[in-house]
Tab-separated table of C-alpha atoms in Angstrom:
chain	number	residue	atom	x	y	z
A	3	MET	CA	-13.360	44.514	23.926
A	4	LYS	CA	-13.435	42.555	20.295
A	5	ILE	CA	-12.578	39.314	20.546
A	6	GLU	CA	-9.411	39.927	17.998
A	7	ASN	CA	-8.156	42.975	20.079
A	8	ARG	CA	-8.600	40.081	22.904
A	9	PHE	CA	-6.588	37.278	20.944
A	10	LEU	CA	-3.833	39.697	20.191
A	11	LYS	CA	-3.238	40.607	23.523
A	12	TYR	CA	-2.815	36.373	25.156
A	13	VAL	CA	-0.049	35.932	22.005
A	14	SER	CA	1.870	38.978	22.862
A	15	PHE	CA	2.506	36.241	26.183
A	16	PRO	CA	4.920	34.393	25.710
A	17	THR	CA	3.904	31.093	27.101
A	18	GLN	CA	6.304	28.105	25.274
A	19	SER	CA	6.344	25.147	27.201
A	20	ASP	CA	9.285	22.959	28.168
A	21	PRO	CA	9.313	18.908	27.509
A	22	TYR	CA	12.558	18.495	29.593
A	23	SER	CA	11.364	21.058	32.600
A	24	THR	CA	10.388	18.438	35.784
A	25	THR	CA	8.456	21.704	37.268
A	26	SER	CA	4.957	22.440	36.766
A	27	PRO	CA	3.732	23.921	34.861
A	28	SER	CA	7.161	23.552	32.855
A	29	THR	CA	8.017	27.594	32.560
A	30	ALA	CA	7.240	30.372	34.601
A	31	ASN	CA	5.828	32.382	32.097
A	32	GLN	CA	3.017	30.816	31.610
A	33	LYS	CA	1.812	31.669	35.162
A	34	GLU	CA	2.061	34.856	34.201
A	35	PHE	CA	-0.495	34.592	31.395
A	36	ALA	CA	-2.627	32.686	34.373
A	37	GLN	CA	-2.247	35.586	36.341
A	38	PHE	CA	-3.694	37.663	33.369
A	39	LEU	CA	-6.871	35.341	32.996
A	40	VAL	CA	-7.628	35.282	35.836
A	41	GLU	CA	-7.922	38.738	36.456
A	42	GLU	CA	-9.989	38.823	33.584
A	43	MET	CA	-12.391	36.495	34.550
A	44	ARG	CA	-12.733	38.250	37.751
A	45	ILE	CA	-13.776	41.276	36.152
A	46	LEU	CA	-16.052	39.263	34.174
A	47	GLY	CA	-18.187	38.315	36.734
A	48	LEU	CA	-16.815	34.552	36.934
A	49	VAL	CA	-16.911	32.938	40.715
A	50	ASP	CA	-14.654	30.934	42.639
A	51	VAL	CA	-11.838	31.851	40.271
A	52	GLN	CA	-8.699	30.655	41.182
A	53	MET	CA	-4.895	29.704	39.948
A	54	SER	CA	-3.356	26.566	41.536
A	55	GLU	CA	0.053	25.915	42.560
A	56	TYR	CA	0.414	23.820	39.190
A	57	GLY	CA	-0.981	27.205	37.199
A	58	VAL	CA	-3.860	25.651	36.081
A	59	VAL	CA	-6.948	28.211	36.254
A	60	TYR	CA	-10.042	27.816	37.505
A	61	GLY	CA	-13.572	29.661	37.589
A	62	ARG	CA	-17.685	29.486	37.289
A	63	ILE	CA	-20.084	31.454	35.606
A	64	PRO	CA	-23.121	31.081	38.038
A	65	ALA	CA	-26.282	29.881	37.242
A	66	ASN	CA	-28.985	31.794	36.574
A	67	ASN	CA	-31.849	29.492	35.521
A	68	HIS	CA	-31.869	27.788	38.669
A	69	GLN	CA	-29.339	24.531	38.408
A	70	GLN	CA	-31.819	23.915	34.606
A	71	GLY	CA	-29.789	21.524	32.430
A	72	ASP	CA	-26.179	19.902	32.379
A	73	VAL	CA	-23.662	21.600	34.043
A	74	ILE	CA	-21.107	21.968	30.603
A	75	GLY	CA	-17.465	22.561	30.681
A	76	LEU	CA	-15.318	24.672	28.699
A	77	ILE	CA	-11.119	24.026	28.971
A	78	ALA	CA	-8.765	25.459	26.215
A	79	HIS	CA	-4.433	25.571	27.241
A	80	MET	CA	-1.914	28.172	27.871
A	81	ASP	CA	1.028	27.049	26.229
A	82	THR	CA	2.421	27.145	22.725
A	83	SER	CA	4.705	24.858	21.203
A	84	PRO	CA	7.996	24.760	21.586
A	85	ASP	CA	8.474	23.322	18.258
A	86	ALA	CA	9.171	27.061	17.191
A	87	SER	CA	9.822	30.744	18.851
A	88	GLY	CA	6.832	32.198	20.659
A	89	GLU	CA	8.730	34.844	21.941
A	90	ASN	CA	8.545	38.647	20.545
A	91	ILE	CA	5.466	37.838	18.411
A	92	HIS	CA	3.880	40.420	15.415
A	93	PRO	CA	1.068	39.369	14.194
A	94	GLN	CA	-0.442	41.408	11.397
A	95	ILE	CA	-3.663	41.399	10.591
A	96	ILE	CA	-5.525	41.029	6.647
A	97	ARG	CA	-9.067	42.100	6.191
A	98	HIS	CA	-11.301	40.414	3.598
A	99	TYR	CA	-8.714	38.201	3.022
A	100	ASP	CA	-8.954	37.881	-1.108
A	101	GLY	CA	-6.964	34.757	-1.737
A	102	SER	CA	-3.982	36.410	-2.553
A	103	ASP	CA	-0.106	35.188	-1.445
A	104	ILE	CA	0.694	36.816	1.391
A	105	PRO	CA	5.201	37.579	1.833
A	106	LEU	CA	5.922	37.341	5.220
A	107	LYS	CA	9.963	38.475	6.855
A	108	GLU	CA	12.842	36.174	5.524
A	109	ASP	CA	11.284	34.995	1.759
A	110	ARG	CA	8.351	33.187	3.796
A	111	LEU	CA	5.162	33.002	1.313
A	112	LEU	CA	2.528	31.843	3.110
A	113	THR	CA	0.574	30.946	-0.253
A	114	PRO	CA	-3.067	29.112	-1.337
A	115	ARG	CA	-0.607	26.480	-3.037
A	116	ASP	CA	1.474	25.230	-0.884
A	117	PHE	CA	-1.289	26.135	2.438
A	118	PRO	CA	-4.602	25.296	0.386
A	119	ASP	CA	-6.562	25.515	4.037
A	120	LEU	CA	-6.293	30.111	3.022
A	121	LEU	CA	-8.788	29.314	0.019
A	122	LYS	CA	-11.330	28.164	3.303
A	123	VAL	CA	-10.918	31.666	4.384
A	124	VAL	CA	-11.417	33.877	1.771
A	125	GLY	CA	-13.532	36.275	2.420
A	126	HIS	CA	-12.699	36.169	6.033
A	127	ASP	CA	-9.915	38.638	8.535
A	128	ILE	CA	-7.305	36.649	9.220
A	129	VAL	CA	-4.221	36.714	11.298
A	130	THR	CA	-1.015	35.611	10.610
A	131	THR	CA	2.403	35.433	12.148
A	132	ASP	CA	5.650	37.733	10.607
A	133	GLY	CA	7.544	34.917	9.482
A	134	THR	CA	9.894	34.338	12.231
A	135	THR	CA	7.771	33.001	14.864
A	136	LEU	CA	4.145	30.663	15.646
A	137	LEU	CA	1.155	32.514	16.200
A	138	GLY	CA	-0.413	31.398	19.275
A	139	GLY	CA	-3.534	30.236	17.849
A	140	ASP	CA	-3.453	27.382	19.506
A	141	ASP	CA	-4.387	27.803	21.367
A	142	LYS	CA	-4.806	31.446	23.162
A	143	ALA	CA	-7.783	31.324	19.662
A	144	GLY	CA	-9.480	28.849	22.015
A	145	ILE	CA	-9.292	30.885	24.951
A	146	ALA	CA	-10.591	34.483	23.071
A	147	ILE	CA	-13.850	32.543	22.209
A	148	ILE	CA	-14.260	31.519	25.898
A	149	MET	CA	-13.861	34.650	27.380
A	150	SER	CA	-16.066	36.857	24.396
A	151	MET	CA	-18.921	34.074	25.111
A	152	ALA	CA	-17.957	34.864	28.637
A	153	GLU	CA	-18.298	38.824	28.442
A	154	TYR	CA	-21.516	38.390	26.470
A	155	MET	CA	-23.193	36.452	29.122
A	156	PHE	CA	-21.770	39.152	31.395
A	157	LYS	CA	-23.322	42.020	29.709
A	158	HIS	CA	-26.489	40.118	28.709
A	159	PRO	CA	-28.173	38.945	32.137
A	160	GLU	CA	-31.117	37.900	29.677
A	161	PHE	CA	-29.428	35.221	28.526
A	162	LEU	CA	-30.094	31.996	30.671
A	163	HIS	CA	-27.569	29.283	31.700
A	164	ASN	CA	-26.641	27.055	34.053
A	165	ASP	CA	-23.294	26.546	35.390
A	166	ILE	CA	-20.650	27.455	33.337
A	167	MET	CA	-17.117	25.342	34.617
A	168	ILE	CA	-14.153	26.819	33.033
A	169	ALA	CA	-10.432	25.639	32.826
A	170	PHE	CA	-7.242	26.653	31.194
A	171	THR	CA	-4.466	24.622	31.360
A	172	PRO	CA	-0.841	24.476	30.938
A	173	ASP	CA	1.778	22.227	29.192
A	174	GLU	CA	-0.660	20.519	27.523
A	175	GLU	CA	1.574	20.842	24.102
A	176	VAL	CA	4.572	18.884	25.945
A	177	GLY	CA	1.282	16.083	27.025
A	178	ARG	CA	1.024	17.430	30.683
A	179	GLY	CA	-2.255	19.483	30.428
A	180	THR	CA	-3.996	17.349	33.167
A	181	GLU	CA	-1.912	16.152	35.314
A	182	HIS	CA	-2.231	17.973	38.232
A	183	PHE	CA	-6.327	19.109	37.106
A	184	ASP	CA	-8.519	18.926	39.760
A	185	PHE	CA	-12.210	17.209	39.641
A	186	ASN	CA	-13.067	18.404	43.541
A	187	ILE	CA	-13.226	22.341	42.138
A	188	PHE	CA	-14.295	21.352	38.060
A	189	GLN	CA	-17.284	20.049	39.275
A	190	ALA	CA	-18.869	19.785	35.163
A	191	ASP	CA	-21.243	16.336	33.913
A	192	TYR	CA	-19.046	17.003	30.692
A	193	ALA	CA	-16.559	19.213	28.880
A	194	TYR	CA	-15.153	20.270	25.461
A	195	THR	CA	-11.942	21.644	24.789
A	196	ILE	CA	-11.837	24.222	22.228
A	197	ASP	CA	-8.222	24.055	20.754
A	198	GLY	CA	-7.357	24.326	17.313
A	199	GLY	CA	-9.114	23.170	13.955
A	200	GLU	CA	-12.059	24.845	11.387
A	201	ILE	CA	-14.596	25.913	13.059
A	202	ASN	CA	-17.491	23.394	11.666
A	203	HIS	CA	-15.353	20.572	12.995
A	204	PHE	CA	-15.860	18.380	15.819
A	205	HIS	CA	-13.493	15.837	17.117
A	206	PHE	CA	-14.206	12.733	19.310
A	207	GLU	CA	-11.404	10.559	17.901
A	208	ASN	CA	-7.472	11.307	18.543
A	209	PHE	CA	-4.396	8.687	18.422
A	210	ASN	CA	-3.413	6.672	20.973
A	211	ALA	CA	0.223	7.970	21.746
A	212	TYR	CA	3.288	6.541	22.853
A	213	GLN	CA	6.494	7.714	23.346
A	214	VAL	CA	9.186	5.151	22.632
A	215	LEU	CA	13.096	6.021	23.965
A	216	VAL	CA	16.408	4.055	22.349
A	217	GLU	CA	19.041	4.191	23.799
A	218	ILE	CA	22.063	2.961	22.055
A	219	THR	CA	25.542	1.639	24.065
A	220	GLY	CA	28.472	1.361	21.577
A	221	LYS	CA	32.188	0.697	21.951
A	222	SER	CA	34.171	3.706	22.438
A	223	ILE	CA	37.879	2.778	20.754
A	224	HIS	CA	40.636	5.986	19.828
A	225	PRO	CA	40.261	5.439	16.220
A	226	GLY	CA	43.827	4.665	15.212
A	227	SER	CA	43.371	1.398	16.233
A	228	ALA	CA	39.770	0.315	16.425
A	229	LYS	CA	39.414	-2.343	13.955
A	230	ASP	CA	37.440	-5.280	14.823
A	231	LYS	CA	36.694	-3.475	18.668
A	232	MET	CA	34.646	-0.114	18.112
A	233	VAL	CA	30.717	0.104	17.624
A	234	ASN	CA	30.028	3.924	17.198
A	235	SER	CA	26.414	4.147	18.548
A	236	GLN	CA	25.450	6.994	16.518
A	237	GLU	CA	26.094	4.499	13.212
A	238	VAL	CA	23.683	1.973	15.308
A	239	ALA	CA	21.244	4.645	15.430
A	240	MET	CA	21.245	5.222	11.791
A	241	THR	CA	21.167	1.633	10.834
A	242	PHE	CA	18.139	1.470	13.833
A	243	HIS	CA	16.109	4.352	12.289
A	244	SER	CA	16.696	2.830	8.952
A	245	MET	CA	14.935	-0.622	9.345
A	246	LEU	CA	11.647	0.976	10.977
A	247	PRO	CA	9.034	0.672	8.229
A	248	SER	CA	9.759	4.366	5.769
A	249	GLY	CA	6.334	4.286	4.841
A	250	GLN	CA	5.044	4.909	7.923
A	251	LYS	CA	6.605	8.581	8.655
A	252	PRO	CA	4.090	11.809	9.894
A	253	GLN	CA	5.580	13.231	5.944
A	254	TYR	CA	3.252	9.656	4.315
A	255	THR	CA	1.055	9.163	6.791
A	256	ASP	CA	-3.125	11.248	6.828
A	257	GLY	CA	-6.462	10.659	7.929
A	258	TYR	CA	-6.202	7.209	10.414
A	259	GLU	CA	-2.939	5.978	9.394
A	260	GLY	CA	-0.181	6.165	12.091
A	261	PHE	CA	3.467	7.210	11.802
A	262	HIS	CA	6.216	6.998	14.282
A	263	HIS	CA	8.093	10.132	13.940
A	264	LEU	CA	11.741	10.406	15.619
A	265	VAL	CA	11.625	13.723	16.880
A	266	HIS	CA	15.227	14.204	19.149
A	267	MET	CA	18.518	12.520	18.477
A	268	GLN	CA	21.802	13.268	20.193
A	269	GLY	CA	24.670	11.530	20.938
A	270	GLN	CA	28.630	10.416	20.640
A	271	CYS	CA	30.342	7.471	19.902
A	272	GLU	CA	29.624	5.677	23.436
A	273	LYS	CA	26.341	7.490	23.034
A	274	THR	CA	23.173	8.036	21.525
A	275	HIS	CA	19.734	8.819	22.443
A	276	LEU	CA	16.790	8.577	20.692
A	277	GLU	CA	13.142	9.851	21.238
A	278	TYR	CA	10.431	8.448	19.127
A	279	ILE	CA	6.431	9.150	18.899
A	280	VAL	CA	4.280	6.122	18.084
A	281	ARG	CA	0.592	7.081	17.255
A	282	ASN	CA	-2.483	4.851	15.741
A	283	HIS	CA	-6.460	5.693	16.552
A	284	ASP	CA	-6.309	1.877	16.072
A	285	TYR	CA	-4.460	0.538	18.887
A	286	LEU	CA	-4.022	-3.375	17.762
A	287	LYS	CA	-2.010	-1.549	14.674
A	288	LEU	CA	-0.297	0.447	17.094
A	289	LYS	CA	1.189	-2.311	18.960
A	290	GLN	CA	2.124	-3.851	15.954
A	291	GLN	CA	4.205	-0.390	15.542
A	292	LEU	CA	5.552	-0.906	18.921
A	293	ASN	CA	6.482	-4.592	18.323
A	294	ASP	CA	8.231	-3.237	14.798
A	295	PHE	CA	11.100	-1.390	17.810
A	296	SER	CA	10.900	-4.362	19.329
A	297	ARG	CA	11.559	-6.515	16.614
A	298	ILE	CA	14.062	-4.189	15.328
A	299	GLN	CA	16.332	-4.129	18.343
A	300	ALA	CA	16.484	-7.842	19.127
A	301	TYR	CA	17.760	-8.313	16.383
A	302	LEU	CA	20.773	-5.810	15.819
A	303	ASN	CA	20.717	-7.127	19.514
A	304	SER	CA	21.927	-10.077	18.386
A	305	PHE	CA	24.001	-8.846	15.359
A	306	TYR	CA	26.574	-7.042	17.605
A	307	GLY	CA	26.798	-9.821	20.119
A	308	TYR	CA	25.094	-7.744	23.458
A	309	GLU	CA	22.768	-5.282	24.339
A	310	ALA	CA	23.408	-2.633	22.544
A	311	ILE	CA	19.750	-1.247	22.671
A	312	HIS	CA	17.889	-0.579	25.239
A	313	ILE	CA	14.007	0.287	24.907
A	314	SER	CA	11.786	1.920	26.725
A	315	VAL	CA	7.423	2.903	26.285
A	316	HIS	CA	5.589	5.340	28.142
A	317	GLU	CA	1.537	5.716	27.614
A	318	GLN	CA	1.166	9.069	26.585
A	319	TYR	CA	-2.633	9.765	25.946
A	320	LEU	CA	-5.312	6.678	24.524
A	321	ASN	CA	-8.233	7.575	22.035
A	322	MET	CA	-11.077	9.379	23.740
A	323	LYS	CA	-13.910	7.513	21.000
A	324	ASP	CA	-13.686	4.848	23.804
A	325	ILE	CA	-14.981	7.051	26.126
A	326	ILE	CA	-17.629	9.081	23.884
A	327	LYS	CA	-19.355	6.643	22.069
A	328	ASP	CA	-21.156	5.465	25.798
A	329	HIS	CA	-21.945	9.915	25.792
A	330	PRO	CA	-24.067	9.981	22.230
A	331	HIS	CA	-26.161	13.026	23.957
A	332	ILE	CA	-22.289	15.030	24.167
A	333	VAL	CA	-22.114	14.253	20.636
A	334	GLU	CA	-25.216	14.674	19.043
A	335	GLN	CA	-25.932	18.090	20.906
A	336	VAL	CA	-22.721	19.917	19.107
A	337	GLU	CA	-24.359	18.693	15.552
A	338	ILE	CA	-27.695	20.727	16.365
A	339	ALA	CA	-25.647	23.866	18.142
A	340	MET	CA	-23.838	24.695	14.398
A	341	GLU	CA	-27.100	23.692	12.372
A	342	ASP	CA	-28.905	26.094	14.258
A	343	VAL	CA	-25.992	28.372	13.613
A	344	GLY	CA	-25.472	27.834	10.075
A	345	LEU	CA	-22.543	25.117	10.286
A	346	HIS	CA	-22.396	22.444	8.347
A	347	PRO	CA	-21.140	20.150	11.274
A	348	GLU	CA	-18.007	17.310	9.656
A	349	ILE	CA	-16.754	14.816	12.426
A	350	THR	CA	-13.396	14.070	11.804
A	351	PRO	CA	-10.399	12.765	13.476
A	352	ILE	CA	-7.265	14.351	15.554
A	353	ARG	CA	-4.087	13.697	14.034
A	354	GLY	CA	-2.864	14.179	17.653
A	355	GLY	CA	-4.259	14.544	21.318
A	356	THR	CA	-5.787	16.637	23.487
A	357	ASP	CA	-6.574	17.490	27.372
A	358	GLY	CA	-9.589	16.107	26.323
A	359	ALA	CA	-8.596	12.468	25.904
A	360	ARG	CA	-6.895	11.964	29.308
A	361	LEU	CA	-9.816	13.997	30.728
A	362	SER	CA	-12.110	11.736	29.533
A	363	PHE	CA	-10.685	8.447	30.127
A	364	ALA	CA	-10.261	10.091	34.117
A	365	GLY	CA	-14.218	10.476	34.467
A	366	LEU	CA	-14.503	13.645	32.462
A	367	PRO	CA	-16.389	13.426	28.643
A	368	CYS	CA	-14.602	15.384	26.676
A	369	PRO	CA	-14.660	15.748	22.873
A	370	ASN	CA	-13.319	18.778	20.834
A	371	LEU	CA	-14.441	21.691	19.339
A	372	GLY	CA	-12.393	23.643	16.617
A	373	THR	CA	-11.095	27.227	17.194
A	374	GLY	CA	-10.381	28.418	13.408
A	375	GLY	CA	-6.560	27.948	13.608
A	376	PHE	CA	-4.482	26.843	11.079
A	377	TYR	CA	-1.097	25.533	10.450
A	378	CYS	CA	0.025	25.858	14.213
A	379	HIS	CA	3.224	25.195	15.424
A	380	GLY	CA	5.590	27.356	12.999
A	381	PRO	CA	5.563	30.260	11.299
A	382	TYR	CA	2.502	29.911	8.581
A	383	GLU	CA	0.314	29.768	11.363
A	384	PHE	CA	-2.860	32.060	11.085
A	385	VAL	CA	-6.093	31.863	12.725
A	386	SER	CA	-9.165	33.396	11.207
A	387	ILE	CA	-11.055	36.942	13.465
A	388	THR	CA	-14.588	35.091	11.134
A	389	MET	CA	-14.490	32.021	12.296
A	390	MET	CA	-13.594	32.961	16.305
A	391	LYS	CA	-16.328	34.755	15.961
A	392	LYS	CA	-18.611	31.866	14.593
A	393	GLY	CA	-17.122	30.008	17.717
A	394	VAL	CA	-18.371	32.600	20.463
A	395	GLU	CA	-22.018	32.249	18.981
A	396	LEU	CA	-21.368	28.400	18.788
A	397	LEU	CA	-20.735	28.333	22.076
A	398	LEU	CA	-23.382	30.087	23.113
A	399	ARG	CA	-26.094	28.676	20.770
A	400	LEU	CA	-24.852	25.095	22.907
A	401	ILE	CA	-25.111	26.506	26.224
A	402	ARG	CA	-29.056	27.758	25.890
A	403	ASN	CA	-29.812	24.906	23.758
A	404	ASN	CA	-28.956	22.973	26.583
A	405	VAL	CA	-31.865	24.730	28.370
A	406	TYR	CA	-34.412	25.046	25.788
A	407	ALA	CA	-34.301	24.370	22.511
A	408	HIS	CA	-33.942	26.537	18.854
A	409	GLU	CA	-34.555	29.354	20.569
A	410	ASP	CA	-33.100	32.665	18.763
A	411	ILE	CA	-30.342	34.337	20.626
A	412	PRO	CA	-30.045	37.725	20.118
A	413	PHE	CA	-27.061	39.083	18.687
């Protein structure tokens, strides 16, 4: 099957995750997609294929070289972001993209002026949305790359390799992708997530990530008799937010700069809830950001004369660099494989996180490889089919180099 047809089939499954669900997976339709992948994996000759009760899919491509080399794992996630609709996706393929503006529905325009990464895919075959939904390349492009690699191995038994472990996780977009990951099933020496970004980009640094929940309790009094008595929690919330450093909002930061981001706000006069995510590659700087929340809390509670503001802080994931630095060979072999297939490797930090961050701290070193996806989580998302094909080639080279160094792969 062509990788583009595989990808288009995958994005037809609506698999948005739900950050407020208490089930695992957070949405039932993720299991429908998972079951489809289970059946496809079995057709392609994988063994020990199963879907756990929590919707995690596992499988193994059995070794054909008498177990020479490391057992490498490959991981991608099945869910799409709740930030934009993932229902009724209508992708459009543009052949040999020429660098011009791409009209979308709802008077949207995908243009190199506003989205300069389009200039990186001139001459490529690309897939875009129609402007009404996200595309789902994050991370169904990663799944398509892994499964196309598996299909190549199935059709080419002469391609020598060690055991390859494969897993597809639900709920990565809501920070729960590894919540029920079974290391007794997924017995790899190390792994790579295949999840977003340019195909020559390699990531083993990600944000340290925390969630901050702010609960503000006001004093609701009838407005006709509220003088010197009412405390409107919504106004306190606006004051609280305005006191955070404005330059640390995500729209003003880049590279290694951290940020705080107000992702949800809901309230009335009596009670208001704010939900923030706080991110920084530098753990000490992140702690300073968290201290800003505590400092503002103390000041406003003192100003109002009672415990108006309550804050709870929750760790979400940490920077995998602290783990990967002790396993330099899993970085070096990616750089070699990229050069072998004609890519110029670029090691860049992730301004976010992947399942690999949690997996690394759980004992499975797991950096990230790109997929050729851009501007995910919204209607301007697009994926390069050309880069996806190169991603298959890269995985095959990485696996082949694990057995024999620098041999040509017969494509």
